[in-house]
């Protein structure tokens, strides 16, 4: 059977326009607001508000979009349970850019604005919010700007000439070692210097120089020529420094006519060019109104400023001298870059200090003139600023504290500590959301599974992420594209590209509402209340996206239950940086201790600035426990010290180390003992090292613990194993609270029936498969509507499980027997379960398949129906009729249960291996969504004596079909195993109430 299914559908443009903007929609769609802690109920968890639901990065081929289609795609995203979109102009897959007609349909053109307005208008009607990138692609750029303009991105490039002592150089000033980029017509000589080569300071790549020999020759330059005689002795080098536009354009352009060029990210002029372009060219009165109705954030991607030299801004020398009290020019030789490589060096310590001071100055300019200025401007339009504040050697931790919404990414981040850097800035600033660009996998277009996506995000949530921007959803079509439609990054350099193009073009879209519900419930919990972390790790260099973690905590502390975040110096100036009851930021993350170690970015040298040492001393004097790891009695300043600066630093540290609640350790293995000696303990504890990760949030009456069986870095091998061990959770809201298990797949909140209590601690058993997550809430009895009140719970049992049901405390077992349970009030009781049928493995399956093929055009799919009988479950790739198939399969089998099957019986359905998404129905009743990473479903009351029909609907990625339909692009991807592979087992149980 054949049928052709269009990917499009939804309301017409006329209907969208007629809907208009209701007052309710306008009122409801301001910037996202986290769920109020006081609203914690069963409904609150089961149906998370739209503002916390996952979002899509939505790729457009610039302005070559149809408002009708834009409205339809908003409907598709809303119907699937997502909370918003980010409009991004990305079309790396299209080689012939002329087909996009940038002159009439470029970024910022009339058609682009019409598309944006259509998106906002439809989003307002559907309760979604719309984010918009600040410019076409990345980095931020402005159409019509030229590389020579004041506001354009700048670079400092160098020239060089070698001399021997006593020789004379006469001629033009050495030109730059790299020619300017296309479009750059001017360059300005900043300075000319000479220095003696010092081989003792040289490295494999850097030419060592003697700083005492440096001579400034700038004033001797006449008509661009120079005459200079080197002093006798040694070798010398002449160095010229030129400032010019970098000529960088946004990725995969052109996107506009006239072309856009990247702006100076460190000057008011560069940021002013961005905001002026929006004000003068884009923000029509109607767009302003729509932004206030359905606008979310302006967005800026990671800061990928590309240059053959050194990123620069004209006021940098002035800013450096203001920040350090020293002129910049004598330090330039240690700073210039050639294709990202250092060129010259002074003595190693001085070189490190110079580079620290330089990038600290640049960081201040970036944060002040770019991020803060854009954020304040966004607020005037009722918008927020979301940004990935990394890519340069700047303090991303401090940047995260400035932003409304800092964002990381699963592709560029090396491990979980990269997220913890941004989380520290967010939480110290009292903000709520840490976003993640999620699911961009190299070479994985149309082969990405939601299984992989969930494993990626599991650990990220434990590290502080609580908003997901899925990478991504592509606009339906563009000129010259093939089935299944336009994809921003596929093909990419002729092969399968980054990430995925989700949407109705994907078979798994049929089940994506289950994924959206899961992610939304996780976000709901993790955006509620206040984040807590055990320890603040002080970082002298606030980079992120580096993979560099904390010496003991990352490797040893986290496997024992510890949580940590990173702070940098500027965060200690925030209003939250106070101490009460021995806690730093007591109304925020409430760190129990501050940990200080050597700077990993500079050979683990124990460094602290005098200002930071003074702040840490004040915190310690206020009662904060502090642990220093390394030779901090001999610490150095990270930057070039002022006169007497090193002595002042060491005097402050001597005072710090003399305090009774400060410890200095030199052995990494002693860090845990030092914390214990200070009375500092983790909120989550387990007896042995485990792959269990956790995040803790606190409301006025509830502790929420997010648990994940994950790993520090997704690329680490081997994969994690299943865990099954006791875990102790600290109740910060006092005794009298009880534990609930919140299932983010079904939305159910279940009172846990087995645990022990010891003061403020609750110990329970945690069993998780690799990548699987769980959410535990510690709150008052009845919080989620349970009716068990102050009923006793089980502390131990020899049954398979004990749970609260409508009948009360109940034991469950897979065999007949008598089971002993010790209750919380000291009483021991027994209960007996009847005989239980043996596990059943279905012998035969009927499989009906919708096999997806290219339709008559790029946006339509032909679905061929196939029916098979299977005696053995196999992946489709091993079934001859389905070897290269992709689509949706419906598996049906019949299971016979005995006539004495009663209400005391039930069964779990274990699907074994299944890929990718699935849904289960029993006897015509569709069951709630099931855990994708642990596909075991409690069928409970759905079963009956006699025959029972079980149906499992499975959806696959498209890759196996695309391998044969487009072999030039996808043929290099291995055929994948999808479908229901099993083994599938029905495992009966019996249960009885404890009395």
mmCIF file of N, CA and C in Angstrom, residues 157 270 469 507 655 672:
data_model
loop_
_atom_site.group_PDB
_atom_site.id
_atom_site.type_symbol
_atom_site.label_atom_id
_atom_site.label_comp_id
_atom_site.label_asym_id
_atom_site.label_seq_id
_atom_site.Cartn_x
_atom_site.Cartn_y
_atom_site.Cartn_z
ATOM 1 N N UNK A 157 48.295 42.692 13.907
ATOM 2 C CA UNK A 157 49.214 41.790 13.219
ATOM 3 C C UNK A 157 50.617 42.357 13.314
ATOM 4 N N UNK A 270 31.279 48.883 18.342
ATOM 5 C CA UNK A 270 30.861 47.630 17.741
ATOM 6 C C UNK A 270 29.463 47.222 18.175
ATOM 7 N N UNK A 469 17.951 23.777 24.332
ATOM 8 C CA UNK A 469 17.649 24.279 22.993
ATOM 9 C C UNK A 469 18.139 23.207 22.026
ATOM 10 N N UNK A 507 10.432 9.995 11.301
ATOM 11 C CA UNK A 507 9.457 9.051 11.861
ATOM 12 C C UNK A 507 9.279 9.198 13.370
ATOM 13 N N UNK A 655 47.729 35.426 57.083
ATOM 14 C CA UNK A 655 46.597 35.677 57.974
ATOM 15 C C UNK A 655 45.469 34.684 57.711
ATOM 16 N N UNK A 672 39.625 15.432 50.980
ATOM 17 C CA UNK A 672 38.397 14.961 51.615
ATOM 18 C C UNK A 672 38.489 14.983 53.124
#
